[in-house]
Amino acid sequence: MSMKATAIAHPNIAFIKYWGLKDEVGRLPANDSISMNIGCLSTRTMVEYDRSLEKDTLTLNDQKVTRPALQRVTAFLDHIRRKTNSQYFAHVRSENNFPIGAGLASSASAFAALALAGTAALGLHLSEKDLSGLARYGSGSACRSIPGGFVEWRTDPLVGESFAFSFAPADHWNLVDLIAILSEEHKLVGSEAGMISALSSPFQEARVQDAPRRLDLCRKAILNRDINALAKVTELDSNMMHAVMMTSDPPLFYWHPGSLAIMKAVKEWQKQDIPVTYTLDAGPNVHVICLQEAMRMVLSRLRQIPTVLKILKGMPAGPARLLAANTSK
Ligand code: DP6
């Protein structure tokens, strides 16, 4: 008997951020969000259910991992086990080709790949919508790594359905995400812990209230391939999320001095008509997003900034995919 599957998923970068939950049990976000999958970066995950196991095991980049990462994986697999009435524990092997925990949303690609492999290994083939809805129980942003290209994560306020869908394919717009890495250290306060305190900031309510307007502007900018409009709303949204973080109790400062140096540089480059923008997640690294035609110039300018350790490059990418499944019983 074999119950094994392997899946691959890309992380995503949000133009309109998810920060805070309105329902922790149902994992419903405080506001809808918009993102783009990042090609070149990926997580590949193999799940094998095994009758003889007494608990799940987790290997991350060839290293055996215990709590708290294993606990989070087990909680997510418990979700799948309840759904499928299965009792088997699993070996999970996951490989990332990018640094974990440095604000690169490794949890997004990790739980998207785990949702797909973890269900396929049991012979369950969920629709994209159901798979996305499932992945969000692992990590909110993971639901956006299930569909391809440019993605929106929406929650229906009436029925509470919450899942992400693609509104433009990966080849719709040749943007490039140049991720300026300033630190590869594991971040001190993860998104999960940080979000719990979001409501303690007086700015969170205003950020959430204004989200529908920013979502409209962002969706239109992407559909019209309008980099100036995208820059305006993306930077505003990133700044607003960081303003909430900085004014939460306890306050969270994810920016490093080098992060601010890049943001200011991007503002200067825009004055020189370079089609570029920036956004930051819960970490110091800066996603510098530009049109492909400007990539060489932006890359060479980023390389001149001394605090930049390295630069990762990603183009818009497709959906999470199953690489192999063997479920003969
Ligand atoms: C700042 O999805 O990592 O990257 O749901 O607690 O696992 P959990 O959080 P996660 O949060 C991502 C937050 C963000 C913004 C975003 O990607 O929308």
Tab-separated table of C-alpha atoms and ligand atoms in Angstrom:
chain	number	residue	atom	x	y	z
A	1	MET	CA	0.000	0.000	0.000
A	2	SER	CA	1.313	3.433	-0.835
A	3	MET	CA	-0.157	6.802	0.101
A	4	LYS	CA	2.395	9.214	-1.172
A	5	ALA	CA	2.363	12.451	-3.168
A	6	THR	CA	4.723	15.303	-4.016
A	7	ALA	CA	3.678	18.857	-4.823
A	8	ILE	CA	5.390	22.132	-5.613
A	9	ALA	CA	4.186	25.674	-4.856
A	10	HIS	CA	5.578	29.188	-5.154
A	11	PRO	CA	5.516	31.850	-2.466
A	12	ASN	CA	3.587	35.022	-3.237
A	13	ILE	CA	4.085	38.711	-2.647
A	14	ALA	CA	1.044	40.720	-1.600
A	15	PHE	CA	0.362	44.139	-3.129
A	16	ILE	CA	-2.604	44.500	-0.782
A	17	LYS	CA	-1.642	42.862	2.494
A	18	TYR	CA	-3.416	40.515	4.822
A	19	TRP	CA	-2.683	41.521	8.420
A	20	GLY	CA	-5.001	40.399	11.206
A	21	LEU	CA	-7.822	37.897	11.554
A	22	LYS	CA	-11.451	38.669	12.165
A	23	ASP	CA	-12.135	35.052	13.144
A	24	GLU	CA	-9.239	32.991	14.500
A	25	VAL	CA	-11.018	29.634	14.564
A	26	GLY	CA	-12.379	30.001	11.027
A	27	ARG	CA	-9.097	31.647	9.927
A	28	LEU	CA	-10.963	34.525	8.304
A	29	PRO	CA	-8.771	37.537	7.500
A	30	ALA	CA	-9.607	41.064	8.643
A	31	ASN	CA	-9.467	42.209	4.998
A	32	ASP	CA	-9.234	40.769	1.490
A	33	SER	CA	-5.823	40.787	-0.224
A	34	ILE	CA	-4.146	40.697	-3.664
A	35	SER	CA	-0.855	39.031	-4.571
A	36	MET	CA	1.363	37.654	-7.298
A	37	ASN	CA	3.047	34.251	-7.211
A	38	ILE	CA	6.832	34.430	-7.384
A	39	GLY	CA	8.504	32.070	-9.846
A	40	CYS	CA	12.079	30.854	-9.328
A	41	LEU	CA	11.299	30.519	-5.622
A	42	SER	CA	9.522	27.337	-4.643
A	43	THR	CA	8.794	24.749	-1.987
A	44	ARG	CA	8.641	21.091	-2.925
A	45	THR	CA	6.918	18.827	-0.435
A	46	MET	CA	6.492	15.071	-0.250
A	47	VAL	CA	3.878	13.564	2.054
A	48	GLU	CA	3.803	9.842	2.784
A	49	TYR	CA	1.197	8.432	5.163
A	50	ASP	CA	2.500	5.414	7.012
A	51	ARG	CA	0.429	2.953	9.099
A	52	SER	CA	3.371	2.150	11.350
A	53	LEU	CA	3.983	5.777	12.493
A	54	GLU	CA	2.825	6.999	15.886
A	55	LYS	CA	3.266	10.668	15.047
A	56	ASP	CA	4.111	12.850	12.054
A	57	THR	CA	7.733	13.526	11.154
A	58	LEU	CA	9.083	16.609	9.405
A	59	THR	CA	12.293	17.080	7.446
A	60	LEU	CA	13.016	20.615	6.223
A	61	ASN	CA	15.865	21.065	3.753
A	62	ASP	CA	17.299	17.672	4.851
A	63	GLN	CA	17.173	18.510	8.553
A	64	LYS	CA	14.854	16.774	10.968
A	65	VAL	CA	12.624	19.327	12.618
A	66	THR	CA	10.655	19.147	15.864
A	67	ARG	CA	8.467	21.767	17.573
A	68	PRO	CA	7.165	24.347	16.796
A	69	ALA	CA	7.236	23.766	13.014
A	70	LEU	CA	6.279	20.098	13.413
A	71	GLN	CA	3.376	21.070	15.666
A	72	ARG	CA	2.045	23.427	13.006
A	73	VAL	CA	2.335	20.722	10.330
A	74	THR	CA	0.582	18.175	12.572
A	75	ALA	CA	-2.241	20.618	13.313
A	76	PHE	CA	-2.718	21.103	9.575
A	77	LEU	CA	-2.564	17.370	8.786
A	78	ASP	CA	-5.105	16.804	11.612
A	79	HIS	CA	-7.392	19.057	9.627
A	80	ILE	CA	-6.980	16.838	6.547
A	81	ARG	CA	-7.349	13.677	8.666
A	82	ARG	CA	-10.637	14.924	10.122
A	83	LYS	CA	-11.884	15.818	6.654
A	84	THR	CA	-11.042	12.387	5.253
A	85	ASN	CA	-11.656	10.209	8.321
A	86	SER	CA	-8.100	8.980	8.062
A	87	GLN	CA	-5.925	8.114	11.064
A	88	TYR	CA	-2.504	7.676	9.503
A	89	PHE	CA	0.441	9.818	10.462
A	90	ALA	CA	2.824	10.994	7.783
A	91	HIS	CA	6.424	11.606	6.855
A	92	VAL	CA	6.683	15.125	5.452
A	93	ARG	CA	9.808	16.137	3.529
A	94	SER	CA	9.996	19.704	2.371
A	95	GLU	CA	12.634	21.603	0.458
A	96	ASN	CA	12.824	25.343	-0.096
A	97	ASN	CA	15.165	26.936	-2.600
A	98	PHE	CA	15.146	30.217	-0.643
A	99	PRO	CA	15.829	31.318	2.974
A	100	ILE	CA	13.094	30.488	5.482
A	101	GLY	CA	11.744	33.006	7.982
A	102	ALA	CA	13.274	36.135	6.495
A	103	GLY	CA	9.995	37.689	5.462
A	104	LEU	CA	9.836	35.712	2.244
A	105	ALA	CA	6.530	34.059	3.070
A	106	SER	CA	7.969	30.562	3.235
A	107	SER	CA	4.810	29.523	5.087
A	108	ALA	CA	2.713	30.397	2.014
A	109	SER	CA	4.463	28.033	-0.395
A	110	ALA	CA	4.999	25.478	2.391
A	111	PHE	CA	1.337	25.112	3.323
A	112	ALA	CA	0.138	25.366	-0.286
A	113	ALA	CA	2.408	22.447	-1.248
A	114	LEU	CA	1.450	20.552	1.928
A	115	ALA	CA	-2.283	21.008	1.285
A	116	LEU	CA	-1.936	19.659	-2.229
A	117	ALA	CA	0.410	16.748	-1.430
A	118	GLY	CA	-1.358	15.919	1.854
A	119	THR	CA	-4.751	15.529	0.180
A	120	ALA	CA	-3.528	13.918	-3.065
A	121	ALA	CA	-1.628	11.254	-1.077
A	122	LEU	CA	-4.998	10.155	0.309
A	123	GLY	CA	-6.483	10.041	-3.188
A	124	LEU	CA	-8.460	13.220	-2.567
A	125	HIS	CA	-8.590	15.584	-5.542
A	126	LEU	CA	-10.032	18.889	-4.381
A	127	SER	CA	-11.098	21.745	-6.639
A	128	GLU	CA	-8.775	24.772	-6.701
A	129	LYS	CA	-11.281	26.686	-4.593
A	130	ASP	CA	-11.510	23.979	-1.909
A	131	LEU	CA	-7.757	23.453	-1.883
A	132	SER	CA	-7.199	27.183	-1.431
A	133	GLY	CA	-9.777	27.302	1.372
A	134	LEU	CA	-8.009	24.375	3.047
A	135	ALA	CA	-4.481	25.821	2.670
A	136	ARG	CA	-5.451	28.956	4.612
A	137	TYR	CA	-5.781	26.858	7.794
A	138	GLY	CA	-2.042	26.215	7.551
A	139	SER	CA	-1.134	29.822	6.855
A	140	GLY	CA	-3.413	32.573	5.631
A	141	SER	CA	-1.243	33.637	2.727
A	142	ALA	CA	-0.898	29.971	1.626
A	143	CYS	CA	-4.381	30.109	0.105
A	144	ARG	CA	-2.998	32.650	-2.410
A	145	SER	CA	-0.245	30.244	-3.533
A	146	ILE	CA	-2.759	27.666	-4.802
A	147	PRO	CA	-4.074	29.540	-7.901
A	148	GLY	CA	-1.652	30.912	-10.521
A	149	GLY	CA	-0.509	34.386	-11.543
A	150	PHE	CA	-2.271	37.412	-10.055
A	151	VAL	CA	-4.560	36.347	-7.265
A	152	GLU	CA	-7.230	37.770	-4.981
A	153	TRP	CA	-8.201	36.258	-1.627
A	154	ARG	CA	-11.786	37.091	-0.737
A	155	THR	CA	-14.063	36.247	2.152
A	156	ASP	CA	-17.789	36.191	1.620
A	157	PRO	CA	-19.209	38.170	4.566
A	158	LEU	CA	-22.501	36.248	4.488
A	159	VAL	CA	-21.536	32.589	4.111
A	160	GLY	CA	-17.968	32.952	5.400
A	161	GLU	CA	-16.400	31.129	2.431
A	162	SER	CA	-12.795	32.282	2.164
A	163	PHE	CA	-10.483	31.308	-0.691
A	164	ALA	CA	-8.240	32.795	-3.364
A	165	PHE	CA	-8.719	32.801	-7.130
A	166	SER	CA	-6.691	33.985	-10.093
A	167	PHE	CA	-7.901	37.133	-11.879
A	168	ALA	CA	-5.028	37.312	-14.397
A	169	PRO	CA	-2.610	34.576	-15.510
A	170	ALA	CA	1.132	34.705	-14.847
A	171	ASP	CA	1.904	35.843	-18.408
A	172	HIS	CA	-0.545	38.762	-18.167
A	173	TRP	CA	2.185	41.225	-17.137
A	174	ASN	CA	5.971	40.886	-17.234
A	175	LEU	CA	6.763	42.259	-13.809
A	176	VAL	CA	9.932	41.219	-12.027
A	177	ASP	CA	10.271	40.943	-8.260
A	178	LEU	CA	13.840	41.735	-7.187
A	179	ILE	CA	14.017	40.747	-3.550
A	180	ALA	CA	16.752	42.668	-1.783
A	181	ILE	CA	17.910	40.462	1.092
A	182	LEU	CA	19.229	42.479	4.029
A	183	SER	CA	19.153	39.743	6.609
A	184	GLU	CA	18.762	35.984	6.481
A	185	GLU	CA	18.121	35.669	10.202
A	186	HIS	CA	14.927	34.049	11.342
A	187	LYS	CA	12.530	36.861	12.139
A	188	LEU	CA	11.982	37.595	15.812
A	189	VAL	CA	8.209	37.870	15.757
A	190	GLY	CA	6.396	35.715	13.212
A	191	SER	CA	3.275	36.809	11.354
A	192	GLU	CA	1.042	34.637	13.498
A	193	ALA	CA	2.106	36.276	16.767
A	194	GLY	CA	2.306	39.738	15.201
A	195	MET	CA	-1.208	39.595	13.850
A	196	ILE	CA	-2.711	38.861	17.246
A	197	SER	CA	-1.700	42.345	18.370
A	198	ALA	CA	-2.851	44.117	15.175
A	199	LEU	CA	-6.079	45.346	16.751
A	200	SER	CA	-4.170	47.060	19.545
A	201	SER	CA	-3.067	49.630	16.963
A	202	PRO	CA	-5.565	52.479	16.544
A	203	PHE	CA	-4.668	52.430	12.840
A	204	GLN	CA	-5.775	48.846	12.147
A	205	GLU	CA	-9.460	49.680	11.950
A	206	ALA	CA	-8.805	52.506	9.485
A	207	ARG	CA	-6.557	50.237	7.393
A	208	VAL	CA	-9.218	47.522	7.232
A	209	GLN	CA	-12.056	50.009	6.522
A	210	ASP	CA	-10.186	51.478	3.565
A	211	ALA	CA	-9.181	48.077	2.137
A	212	PRO	CA	-12.010	47.756	-0.454
A	213	ARG	CA	-10.878	51.012	-2.069
A	214	ARG	CA	-7.246	49.902	-2.258
A	215	LEU	CA	-8.259	46.462	-3.571
A	216	ASP	CA	-10.201	48.117	-6.418
A	217	LEU	CA	-7.282	50.394	-7.304
A	218	CYS	CA	-4.835	47.493	-7.224
A	219	ARG	CA	-6.973	45.087	-9.273
A	220	LYS	CA	-7.513	47.795	-11.913
A	221	ALA	CA	-3.814	48.717	-12.011
A	222	ILE	CA	-2.894	45.077	-12.640
A	223	LEU	CA	-5.608	44.512	-15.245
A	224	ASN	CA	-4.549	47.738	-17.059
A	225	ARG	CA	-0.842	46.933	-16.629
A	226	ASP	CA	-0.417	50.407	-15.134
A	227	ILE	CA	2.835	50.423	-13.133
A	228	ASN	CA	2.384	53.983	-11.821
A	229	ALA	CA	-1.060	53.203	-10.426
A	230	LEU	CA	0.232	49.916	-9.008
A	231	ALA	CA	3.181	51.699	-7.366
A	232	LYS	CA	0.942	54.249	-5.702
A	233	VAL	CA	-1.434	51.756	-4.100
A	234	THR	CA	1.201	49.080	-3.317
A	235	GLU	CA	3.481	51.463	-1.434
A	236	LEU	CA	0.536	52.981	0.413
A	237	ASP	CA	-0.664	49.534	1.453
A	238	SER	CA	2.782	48.374	2.597
A	239	ASN	CA	3.328	51.611	4.537
A	240	MET	CA	-0.102	51.290	6.148
A	241	MET	CA	0.563	47.724	7.311
A	242	HIS	CA	3.939	48.721	8.762
A	243	ALA	CA	2.332	51.742	10.458
A	244	VAL	CA	-0.064	49.292	12.155
A	245	MET	CA	2.835	47.045	13.155
A	246	MET	CA	4.868	49.922	14.595
A	247	THR	CA	1.916	51.226	16.610
A	248	SER	CA	0.752	47.860	17.974
A	249	ASP	CA	1.252	46.796	21.580
A	250	PRO	CA	3.965	45.529	21.748
A	251	PRO	CA	5.278	47.571	18.807
A	252	LEU	CA	6.826	45.657	15.914
A	253	PHE	CA	9.583	47.219	13.841
A	254	TYR	CA	10.451	44.968	10.929
A	255	TRP	CA	12.318	47.620	8.929
A	256	HIS	CA	16.082	47.860	9.106
A	257	PRO	CA	17.881	51.110	8.242
A	258	GLY	CA	18.766	49.417	4.932
A	259	SER	CA	15.072	48.772	4.208
A	260	LEU	CA	14.341	52.492	4.443
A	261	ALA	CA	17.383	53.299	2.287
A	262	ILE	CA	15.916	51.155	-0.507
A	263	MET	CA	12.425	52.633	-0.162
A	264	LYS	CA	13.889	56.128	-0.470
A	265	ALA	CA	16.041	55.081	-3.423
A	266	VAL	CA	12.957	53.688	-5.204
A	267	LYS	CA	11.218	57.058	-4.754
A	268	GLU	CA	14.228	58.738	-6.403
A	269	TRP	CA	14.284	56.246	-9.297
A	270	GLN	CA	10.585	56.899	-9.916
A	271	LYS	CA	11.392	60.616	-10.366
A	272	GLN	CA	13.726	59.490	-13.164
A	273	ASP	CA	10.804	57.647	-14.794
A	274	ILE	CA	12.016	54.177	-13.885
A	275	PRO	CA	8.965	51.854	-13.674
A	276	VAL	CA	9.557	50.461	-10.198
A	277	THR	CA	7.853	50.109	-6.820
A	278	TYR	CA	8.463	48.495	-3.417
A	279	THR	CA	6.652	46.465	-0.795
A	280	LEU	CA	7.719	44.756	2.452
A	281	ASP	CA	6.201	41.845	4.352
A	282	ALA	CA	6.835	40.977	8.002
A	283	GLY	CA	10.608	41.280	7.648
A	284	PRO	CA	13.363	43.708	6.626
A	285	ASN	CA	13.827	42.484	3.039
A	286	VAL	CA	12.447	44.705	0.313
A	287	HIS	CA	10.560	43.413	-2.711
A	288	VAL	CA	11.563	45.829	-5.465
A	289	ILE	CA	9.093	45.262	-8.264
A	290	CYS	CA	9.730	46.637	-11.732
A	291	LEU	CA	8.884	46.130	-15.385
A	292	GLN	CA	11.168	43.657	-17.123
A	293	GLU	CA	12.584	46.410	-19.361
A	294	ALA	CA	13.958	48.185	-16.255
A	295	MET	CA	15.348	45.073	-14.575
A	296	ARG	CA	19.020	45.482	-15.510
A	297	MET	CA	19.095	49.083	-14.418
A	298	VAL	CA	17.298	48.429	-11.136
A	299	LEU	CA	19.510	45.402	-10.430
A	300	SER	CA	22.717	47.345	-10.944
A	301	ARG	CA	21.474	50.183	-8.726
A	302	LEU	CA	20.395	47.777	-5.981
A	303	ARG	CA	23.825	46.124	-6.074
A	304	GLN	CA	25.405	49.499	-5.250
A	305	ILE	CA	23.529	49.716	-1.946
A	306	PRO	CA	26.019	48.353	0.621
A	307	THR	CA	23.476	46.791	3.027
A	308	VAL	CA	22.059	44.513	0.311
A	309	LEU	CA	23.493	41.024	0.962
A	310	LYS	CA	21.984	39.397	-2.075
A	311	ILE	CA	19.188	39.770	-4.585
A	312	LEU	CA	16.688	37.065	-5.515
A	313	LYS	CA	14.777	37.375	-8.748
A	314	GLY	CA	11.279	36.101	-9.518
A	315	MET	CA	8.746	36.509	-12.339
A	316	PRO	CA	5.000	35.944	-11.986
A	317	ALA	CA	4.400	32.206	-11.619
A	318	GLY	CA	1.705	29.601	-12.098
A	319	PRO	CA	-0.356	27.613	-9.596
A	320	ALA	CA	0.640	24.919	-7.095
A	321	ARG	CA	1.143	21.624	-8.968
A	322	LEU	CA	1.181	17.971	-8.203
A	323	LEU	CA	4.440	16.330	-9.323
A	324	ALA	CA	3.676	12.742	-8.433
A	325	ALA	CA	1.076	10.728	-6.579
A	326	ASN	CA	0.949	7.068	-5.747
A	327	THR	CA	-2.162	6.092	-3.869
A	328	SER	CA	-2.558	2.397	-4.627
A	329	LYS	CA	-4.046	0.750	-1.550
B	1	DP6	C1	2.835	40.310	6.063
B	1	DP6	O1	0.114	34.032	6.042
B	1	DP6	O2	2.399	34.144	7.098
B	1	DP6	O3	3.104	38.537	4.525
B	1	DP6	O4	-1.782	33.205	8.565
B	1	DP6	O5	-0.412	33.684	10.603
B	1	DP6	O6	0.451	32.069	8.887
B	1	DP6	P1	-0.399	33.280	9.183
B	1	DP6	O7	0.351	34.471	8.477
B	1	DP6	P2	0.990	34.605	7.050
B	1	DP6	O8	0.974	36.198	6.965
B	1	DP6	C2	1.386	36.906	5.872
B	1	DP6	C3	1.409	38.335	6.223
B	1	DP6	C4	2.139	39.243	5.254
B	1	DP6	C5	1.134	39.931	4.314
B	1	DP6	C6	0.568	39.091	3.216
B	1	DP6	O9	1.258	38.222	2.663
B	1	DP6	O10	-0.586	39.364	2.850
